[in-house]
PDB file of C-alpha atoms in Angstrom:
ATOM      1  CA  UNK A  10      12.214  -5.999   5.842  1.00 33.00           C
ATOM      2  CA  UNK A  11      14.005  -3.541   3.588  1.00 35.00           C
ATOM      3  CA  UNK A  12      16.347  -2.512   6.408  1.00 32.00           C
ATOM      4  CA  UNK A  13      17.471  -6.131   6.751  1.00 31.00           C
ATOM      5  CA  UNK A  14      18.495  -6.150   3.095  1.00 32.00           C
ATOM      6  CA  UNK A  15      20.042  -2.682   3.152  1.00 31.00           C
ATOM      7  CA  UNK A  16      22.133  -3.631   6.189  1.00 26.00           C
ATOM      8  CA  UNK A  17      23.646  -6.522   4.242  1.00 31.00           C
ATOM      9  CA  UNK A  18      25.703  -4.285   2.023  1.00 32.00           C
ATOM     10  CA  UNK A  19      27.947  -1.776   3.759  1.00 29.00           C
ATOM     11  CA  UNK A  20      28.264   0.586   0.731  1.00 35.00           C
ATOM     12  CA  UNK A  21      24.549   1.302   1.134  1.00 33.00           C
ATOM     13  CA  UNK A  22      25.167   2.389   4.708  1.00 35.00           C
ATOM     14  CA  UNK A  23      27.703   4.928   3.494  1.00 36.00           C
ATOM     15  CA  UNK A  24      25.345   6.283   0.838  1.00 40.00           C
ATOM     16  CA  UNK A  25      27.120   4.601  -2.073  1.00 42.00           C
ATOM     17  CA  UNK A  26      25.033   2.341  -4.277  1.00 41.00           C
ATOM     18  CA  UNK A  27      26.517  -1.100  -4.940  1.00 42.00           C
ATOM     19  CA  UNK A  28      27.495  -1.435  -8.576  1.00 44.00           C
ATOM     20  CA  UNK A  29      28.101  -5.099  -9.323  1.00 47.00           C
ATOM     21  CA  UNK A  30      28.984  -5.187 -12.997  1.00 49.00           C
ATOM     22  CA  UNK A  31      30.049  -8.761 -13.662  1.00 49.00           C
ATOM     23  CA  UNK A  32      28.718 -12.202 -12.822  1.00 51.00           C
ATOM     24  CA  UNK A  33      31.443 -12.618 -10.181  1.00 52.00           C
ATOM     25  CA  UNK A  34      30.479  -9.335  -8.495  1.00 51.00           C
ATOM     26  CA  UNK A  35      26.797 -10.317  -8.540  1.00 49.00           C
ATOM     27  CA  UNK A  36      27.944 -13.633  -7.092  1.00 49.00           C
ATOM     28  CA  UNK A  37      29.498 -11.947  -4.037  1.00 50.00           C
ATOM     29  CA  UNK A  38      26.466  -9.653  -3.633  1.00 48.00           C
ATOM     30  CA  UNK A  39      23.906 -12.467  -3.829  1.00 47.00           C
ATOM     31  CA  UNK A  40      25.844 -14.868  -1.575  1.00 45.00           C
ATOM     32  CA  UNK A  41      25.325 -12.401   1.253  1.00 44.00           C
ATOM     33  CA  UNK A  42      21.582 -12.234   0.631  1.00 46.00           C
ATOM     34  CA  UNK A  43      21.283 -16.012   0.244  1.00 43.00           C
ATOM     35  CA  UNK A  44      23.167 -16.574   3.523  1.00 41.00           C
ATOM     36  CA  UNK A  45      20.984 -14.013   5.239  1.00 40.00           C
ATOM     37  CA  UNK A  46      17.784 -15.614   3.922  1.00 41.00           C
ATOM     38  CA  UNK A  47      18.856 -19.049   5.125  1.00 39.00           C
ATOM     39  CA  UNK A  48      19.547 -17.774   8.633  1.00 42.00           C
ATOM     40  CA  UNK A  49      16.369 -15.715   8.989  1.00 44.00           C
ATOM     41  CA  UNK A  50      13.516 -17.932  10.188  1.00 39.00           C
ATOM     42  CA  UNK A  51      10.904 -15.541   8.795  1.00 41.00           C
ATOM     43  CA  UNK A  52      12.360 -15.979   5.310  1.00 43.00           C
ATOM     44  CA  UNK A  53      13.387 -19.623   5.573  1.00 41.00           C
ATOM     45  CA  UNK A  54      12.282 -21.858   2.704  1.00 46.00           C
ATOM     46  CA  UNK A  55      10.711 -24.410   5.039  1.00 47.00           C
ATOM     47  CA  UNK A  56       8.282 -21.762   6.309  1.00 57.00           C
ATOM     48  CA  UNK A  57       7.392 -20.419   2.898  1.00 64.00           C
ATOM     49  CA  UNK A  58       4.292 -21.438   1.014  1.00 76.00           C
ATOM     50  CA  UNK A  59       5.488 -19.569  -2.060  1.00 89.00           C
ATOM     51  CA  UNK A  60       6.374 -21.366  -5.287  1.00 94.00           C
ATOM     52  CA  UNK A  61       9.450 -19.188  -5.919  1.00 97.00           C
ATOM     53  CA  UNK A  62      12.051 -17.681  -3.622  1.00 96.00           C
ATOM     54  CA  UNK A  63      12.673 -14.671  -5.851  1.00 97.00           C
ATOM     55  CA  UNK A  64      10.944 -13.011  -8.779  1.00 97.00           C
ATOM     56  CA  UNK A  65      13.062 -10.608 -10.817  1.00 97.00           C
ATOM     57  CA  UNK A  66      10.797  -8.076 -12.541  1.00 95.00           C
ATOM     58  CA  UNK A  67      12.450  -7.006 -15.785  1.00 92.00           C
ATOM     59  CA  UNK A  68      14.581 -10.085 -15.322  1.00 91.00           C
ATOM     60  CA  UNK A  69      15.704 -10.534 -18.924  1.00 93.00           C
ATOM     61  CA  UNK A  70      17.577  -7.217 -18.985  1.00 92.00           C
ATOM     62  CA  UNK A  71      21.144  -6.127 -18.244  1.00 90.00           C
ATOM     63  CA  UNK A  72      20.558  -5.815 -14.497  1.00 91.00           C
ATOM     64  CA  UNK A  73      17.980  -8.534 -13.905  1.00 94.00           C
ATOM     65  CA  UNK A  74      19.423 -11.427 -15.884  1.00 95.00           C
ATOM     66  CA  UNK A  75      22.858 -11.628 -14.210  1.00 95.00           C
ATOM     67  CA  UNK A  76      21.152 -11.307 -10.825  1.00 95.00           C
ATOM     68  CA  UNK A  77      18.638 -14.057 -11.672  1.00 96.00           C
ATOM     69  CA  UNK A  78      21.411 -16.351 -12.903  1.00 96.00           C
ATOM     70  CA  UNK A  79      23.403 -15.961  -9.710  1.00 95.00           C
ATOM     71  CA  UNK A  80      20.416 -16.556  -7.423  1.00 96.00           C
ATOM     72  CA  UNK A  81      19.434 -19.660  -9.420  1.00 96.00           C
ATOM     73  CA  UNK A  82      23.013 -20.967  -9.232  1.00 96.00           C
ATOM     74  CA  UNK A  83      22.899 -20.492  -5.454  1.00 95.00           C
ATOM     75  CA  UNK A  84      19.887 -22.748  -5.099  1.00 95.00           C
ATOM     76  CA  UNK A  85      17.138 -20.137  -5.110  1.00 96.00           C
ATOM     77  CA  UNK A  86      14.013 -20.918  -7.167  1.00 97.00           C
ATOM     78  CA  UNK A  87      14.117 -17.807  -9.337  1.00 97.00           C
ATOM     79  CA  UNK A  88      11.404 -16.523 -11.644  1.00 98.00           C
ATOM     80  CA  UNK A  89      12.251 -14.085 -14.409  1.00 97.00           C
ATOM     81  CA  UNK A  90       9.189 -11.940 -15.095  1.00 96.00           C
ATOM     82  CA  UNK A  91       9.577  -9.938 -18.280  1.00 95.00           C
ATOM     83  CA  UNK A  92       7.290  -8.811 -21.088  1.00 93.00           C
ATOM     84  CA  UNK A  93       9.949  -9.295 -23.767  1.00 94.00           C
ATOM     85  CA  UNK A  94       9.172 -12.880 -24.788  1.00 94.00           C
ATOM     86  CA  UNK A  95      11.696 -12.856 -27.663  1.00 96.00           C
ATOM     87  CA  UNK A  96      14.571 -12.160 -25.287  1.00 96.00           C
ATOM     88  CA  UNK A  97      13.238 -14.684 -22.767  1.00 96.00           C
ATOM     89  CA  UNK A  98      13.176 -17.329 -25.525  1.00 96.00           C
ATOM     90  CA  UNK A  99      16.846 -16.569 -26.253  1.00 96.00           C
ATOM     91  CA  UNK A 100      17.716 -16.851 -22.563  1.00 96.00           C
ATOM     92  CA  UNK A 101      15.789 -20.120 -22.227  1.00 97.00           C
ATOM     93  CA  UNK A 102      17.909 -21.500 -25.074  1.00 96.00           C
ATOM     94  CA  UNK A 103      21.120 -20.641 -23.171  1.00 95.00           C
ATOM     95  CA  UNK A 104      21.988 -17.393 -24.947  1.00 95.00           C
ATOM     96  CA  UNK A 105      22.763 -14.209 -23.022  1.00 94.00           C
ATOM     97  CA  UNK A 106      21.422 -11.411 -25.278  1.00 93.00           C
ATOM     98  CA  UNK A 107      24.212  -8.981 -24.384  1.00 93.00           C
ATOM     99  CA  UNK A 108      27.917  -9.151 -23.626  1.00 90.00           C
ATOM    100  CA  UNK A 109      28.496 -10.542 -20.139  1.00 89.00           C
ATOM    101  CA  UNK A 110      31.822 -12.090 -19.202  1.00 89.00           C
ATOM    102  CA  UNK A 111      31.150 -15.650 -18.054  1.00 91.00           C
ATOM    103  CA  UNK A 112      27.436 -15.127 -18.608  1.00 92.00           C
ATOM    104  CA  UNK A 113      26.627 -17.990 -20.953  1.00 93.00           C
ATOM    105  CA  UNK A 114      28.395 -20.615 -18.835  1.00 95.00           C
ATOM    106  CA  UNK A 115      26.643 -19.325 -15.713  1.00 95.00           C
ATOM    107  CA  UNK A 116      23.299 -19.238 -17.570  1.00 96.00           C
ATOM    108  CA  UNK A 117      23.708 -22.823 -18.773  1.00 97.00           C
ATOM    109  CA  UNK A 118      24.472 -23.888 -15.205  1.00 96.00           C
ATOM    110  CA  UNK A 119      21.391 -22.053 -13.896  1.00 97.00           C
ATOM    111  CA  UNK A 120      19.180 -23.641 -16.551  1.00 97.00           C
ATOM    112  CA  UNK A 121      20.586 -27.096 -15.769  1.00 97.00           C
ATOM    113  CA  UNK A 122      19.901 -26.584 -12.055  1.00 97.00           C
ATOM    114  CA  UNK A 123      16.171 -26.308 -12.690  1.00 97.00           C
ATOM    115  CA  UNK A 124      16.033 -23.197 -10.502  1.00 97.00           C
ATOM    116  CA  UNK A 125      15.539 -20.652 -13.298  1.00 97.00           C
ATOM    117  CA  UNK A 126      11.979 -20.103 -14.531  1.00 98.00           C
ATOM    118  CA  UNK A 127      10.412 -17.644 -16.988  1.00 97.00           C
ATOM    119  CA  UNK A 128       7.047 -15.962 -17.384  1.00 96.00           C
ATOM    120  CA  UNK A 129       5.261 -12.923 -18.713  1.00 95.00           C
ATOM    121  CA  UNK A 130       2.222 -13.757 -16.559  1.00 96.00           C
ATOM    122  CA  UNK A 131       1.890 -11.018 -13.928  1.00 95.00           C
ATOM    123  CA  UNK A 132      -0.094 -13.281 -11.596  1.00 95.00           C
ATOM    124  CA  UNK A 133       3.063 -15.305 -10.885  1.00 96.00           C
ATOM    125  CA  UNK A 134       4.659 -12.298  -9.157  1.00 95.00           C
ATOM    126  CA  UNK A 135       2.446 -13.187  -6.212  1.00 94.00           C
ATOM    127  CA  UNK A 136       4.117 -16.612  -6.036  1.00 95.00           C
ATOM    128  CA  UNK A 137       7.507 -15.373  -4.806  1.00 96.00           C
ATOM    129  CA  UNK A 138       8.750 -14.453  -1.331  1.00 95.00           C
ATOM    130  CA  UNK A 139      10.804 -11.579  -2.730  1.00 95.00           C
ATOM    131  CA  UNK A 140      10.269  -9.290  -5.717  1.00 94.00           C
ATOM    132  CA  UNK A 141      13.321  -7.530  -7.102  1.00 95.00           C
ATOM    133  CA  UNK A 142      12.325  -4.703  -9.436  1.00 93.00           C
ATOM    134  CA  UNK A 143      15.046  -4.028 -12.006  1.00 92.00           C
ATOM    135  CA  UNK A 144      13.290  -1.502 -14.208  1.00 87.00           C
ATOM    136  CA  UNK A 145      14.560   2.048 -14.165  1.00 80.00           C
ATOM    137  CA  UNK A 146      12.714   5.280 -13.545  1.00 81.00           C
ATOM    138  CA  UNK A 147      13.459   7.766 -16.313  1.00 83.00           C
ATOM    139  CA  UNK A 148      13.752  11.488 -15.673  1.00 85.00           C
ATOM    140  CA  UNK A 149      12.337  14.391 -17.658  1.00 87.00           C
ATOM    141  CA  UNK A 150      14.297  17.297 -19.140  1.00 91.00           C
ATOM    142  CA  UNK A 151      14.371  18.934 -15.671  1.00 89.00           C
ATOM    143  CA  UNK A 152      15.682  15.727 -14.042  1.00 86.00           C
ATOM    144  CA  UNK A 153      12.376  15.054 -12.276  1.00 84.00           C
ATOM    145  CA  UNK A 154      11.403  11.375 -11.983  1.00 85.00           C
ATOM    146  CA  UNK A 155       8.786  10.168 -14.465  1.00 87.00           C
ATOM    147  CA  UNK A 156       6.835   7.559 -12.534  1.00 87.00           C
ATOM    148  CA  UNK A 157       4.754   6.273 -15.452  1.00 88.00           C
ATOM    149  CA  UNK A 158       6.947   3.208 -16.200  1.00 84.00           C
ATOM    150  CA  UNK A 159       7.143   2.250 -12.515  1.00 86.00           C
ATOM    151  CA  UNK A 160       3.405   2.750 -11.929  1.00 90.00           C
ATOM    152  CA  UNK A 161       2.496   0.738 -15.048  1.00 90.00           C
ATOM    153  CA  UNK A 162       4.817  -2.042 -13.962  1.00 88.00           C
ATOM    154  CA  UNK A 163       3.427  -2.098 -10.423  1.00 91.00           C
ATOM    155  CA  UNK A 164      -0.189  -1.870 -11.605  1.00 93.00           C
ATOM    156  CA  UNK A 165       0.307  -5.060 -13.628  1.00 93.00           C
ATOM    157  CA  UNK A 166       1.040  -7.150 -10.537  1.00 90.00           C
ATOM    158  CA  UNK A 167      -0.541  -5.243  -7.621  1.00 91.00           C
ATOM    159  CA  UNK A 168      -3.629  -7.504  -7.761  1.00 93.00           C
ATOM    160  CA  UNK A 169      -1.408 -10.515  -7.133  1.00 94.00           C
ATOM    161  CA  UNK A 170       1.090  -9.405  -4.479  1.00 91.00           C
ATOM    162  CA  UNK A 171       0.698  -9.098  -0.712  1.00 88.00           C
ATOM    163  CA  UNK A 172       2.231  -6.957   1.988  1.00 82.00           C
ATOM    164  CA  UNK A 173       4.061 -10.061   3.232  1.00 87.00           C
ATOM    165  CA  UNK A 174       6.362 -10.042   0.213  1.00 91.00           C
ATOM    166  CA  UNK A 175       9.667  -8.228   0.317  1.00 92.00           C
ATOM    167  CA  UNK A 176      10.101  -5.713  -2.527  1.00 90.00           C
ATOM    168  CA  UNK A 177      13.616  -4.607  -3.460  1.00 91.00           C
ATOM    169  CA  UNK A 178      14.391  -1.879  -5.981  1.00 89.00           C
ATOM    170  CA  UNK A 179      17.613  -2.892  -7.754  1.00 89.00           C
ATOM    171  CA  UNK A 180      18.005  -0.271 -10.396  1.00 81.00           C
ATOM    172  CA  UNK A 181      19.232   3.226 -11.010  1.00 78.00           C
ATOM    173  CA  UNK A 182      16.491   5.403  -9.599  1.00 80.00           C
ATOM    174  CA  UNK A 183      16.390   9.087  -8.694  1.00 81.00           C
ATOM    175  CA  UNK A 184      16.028  10.219  -5.072  1.00 82.00           C
ATOM    176  CA  UNK A 185      12.478   9.970  -3.815  1.00 83.00           C
ATOM    177  CA  UNK A 186      11.348   6.975  -5.897  1.00 85.00           C
ATOM    178  CA  UNK A 187      11.401   4.573  -2.942  1.00 86.00           C
ATOM    179  CA  UNK A 188       9.209   6.927  -0.889  1.00 88.00           C
ATOM    180  CA  UNK A 189       6.915   7.467  -3.866  1.00 88.00           C
ATOM    181  CA  UNK A 190       6.573   3.691  -4.328  1.00 87.00           C
ATOM    182  CA  UNK A 191       5.851   3.197  -0.625  1.00 88.00           C
ATOM    183  CA  UNK A 192       3.048   5.789  -0.804  1.00 91.00           C
ATOM    184  CA  UNK A 193       1.786   4.371  -4.117  1.00 90.00           C
ATOM    185  CA  UNK A 194       1.543   0.840  -2.741  1.00 88.00           C
ATOM    186  CA  UNK A 195      -0.046   2.136   0.472  1.00 88.00           C
ATOM    187  CA  UNK A 196      -2.731   3.912  -1.556  1.00 91.00           C
ATOM    188  CA  UNK A 197      -3.423   0.580  -3.289  1.00 88.00           C
ATOM    189  CA  UNK A 198      -3.883  -1.176   0.067  1.00 84.00           C
ATOM    190  CA  UNK A 199      -0.474  -2.800   0.380  1.00 81.00           C
TER     191      UNK A 199
END
């Protein structure tokens, strides 16, 4: 599943990470994924029994919120899962809690569409076809990954997810984190 997503964005094939930094750039990035999802019968909405198309973990932050807004505006039922309820309350009221060109208009459109949902209930992560993890993995003073934040995040929703869900890491992460996560989830039975 991950190779299908990776193949969507040619910079990934050349070893360069995509760096969408504005709503319009996220728009172009997500249109490709949305088109791909609609054409792939294994990910088609009509075959899904899931309540949400996408769950953005850490979705009220600088990376997750613009991505969630764009998916919601492209017709995807999008769940923002975040533990910061104060920021989620701001977002629910139509306020982007950081500077984002065009962000508030796009947020208001996403809210009006009815496709943008919010929760801090980890069990709802199991109700989405795709999980997009937008939390970072910090490094120590020797630039080694510190997996504690990622493992705590994953541990919160491991009881609720299945190996049929697609998990995408959309964050700045050091080399080796994807392999570590694959092994970590495998050890937990996923």
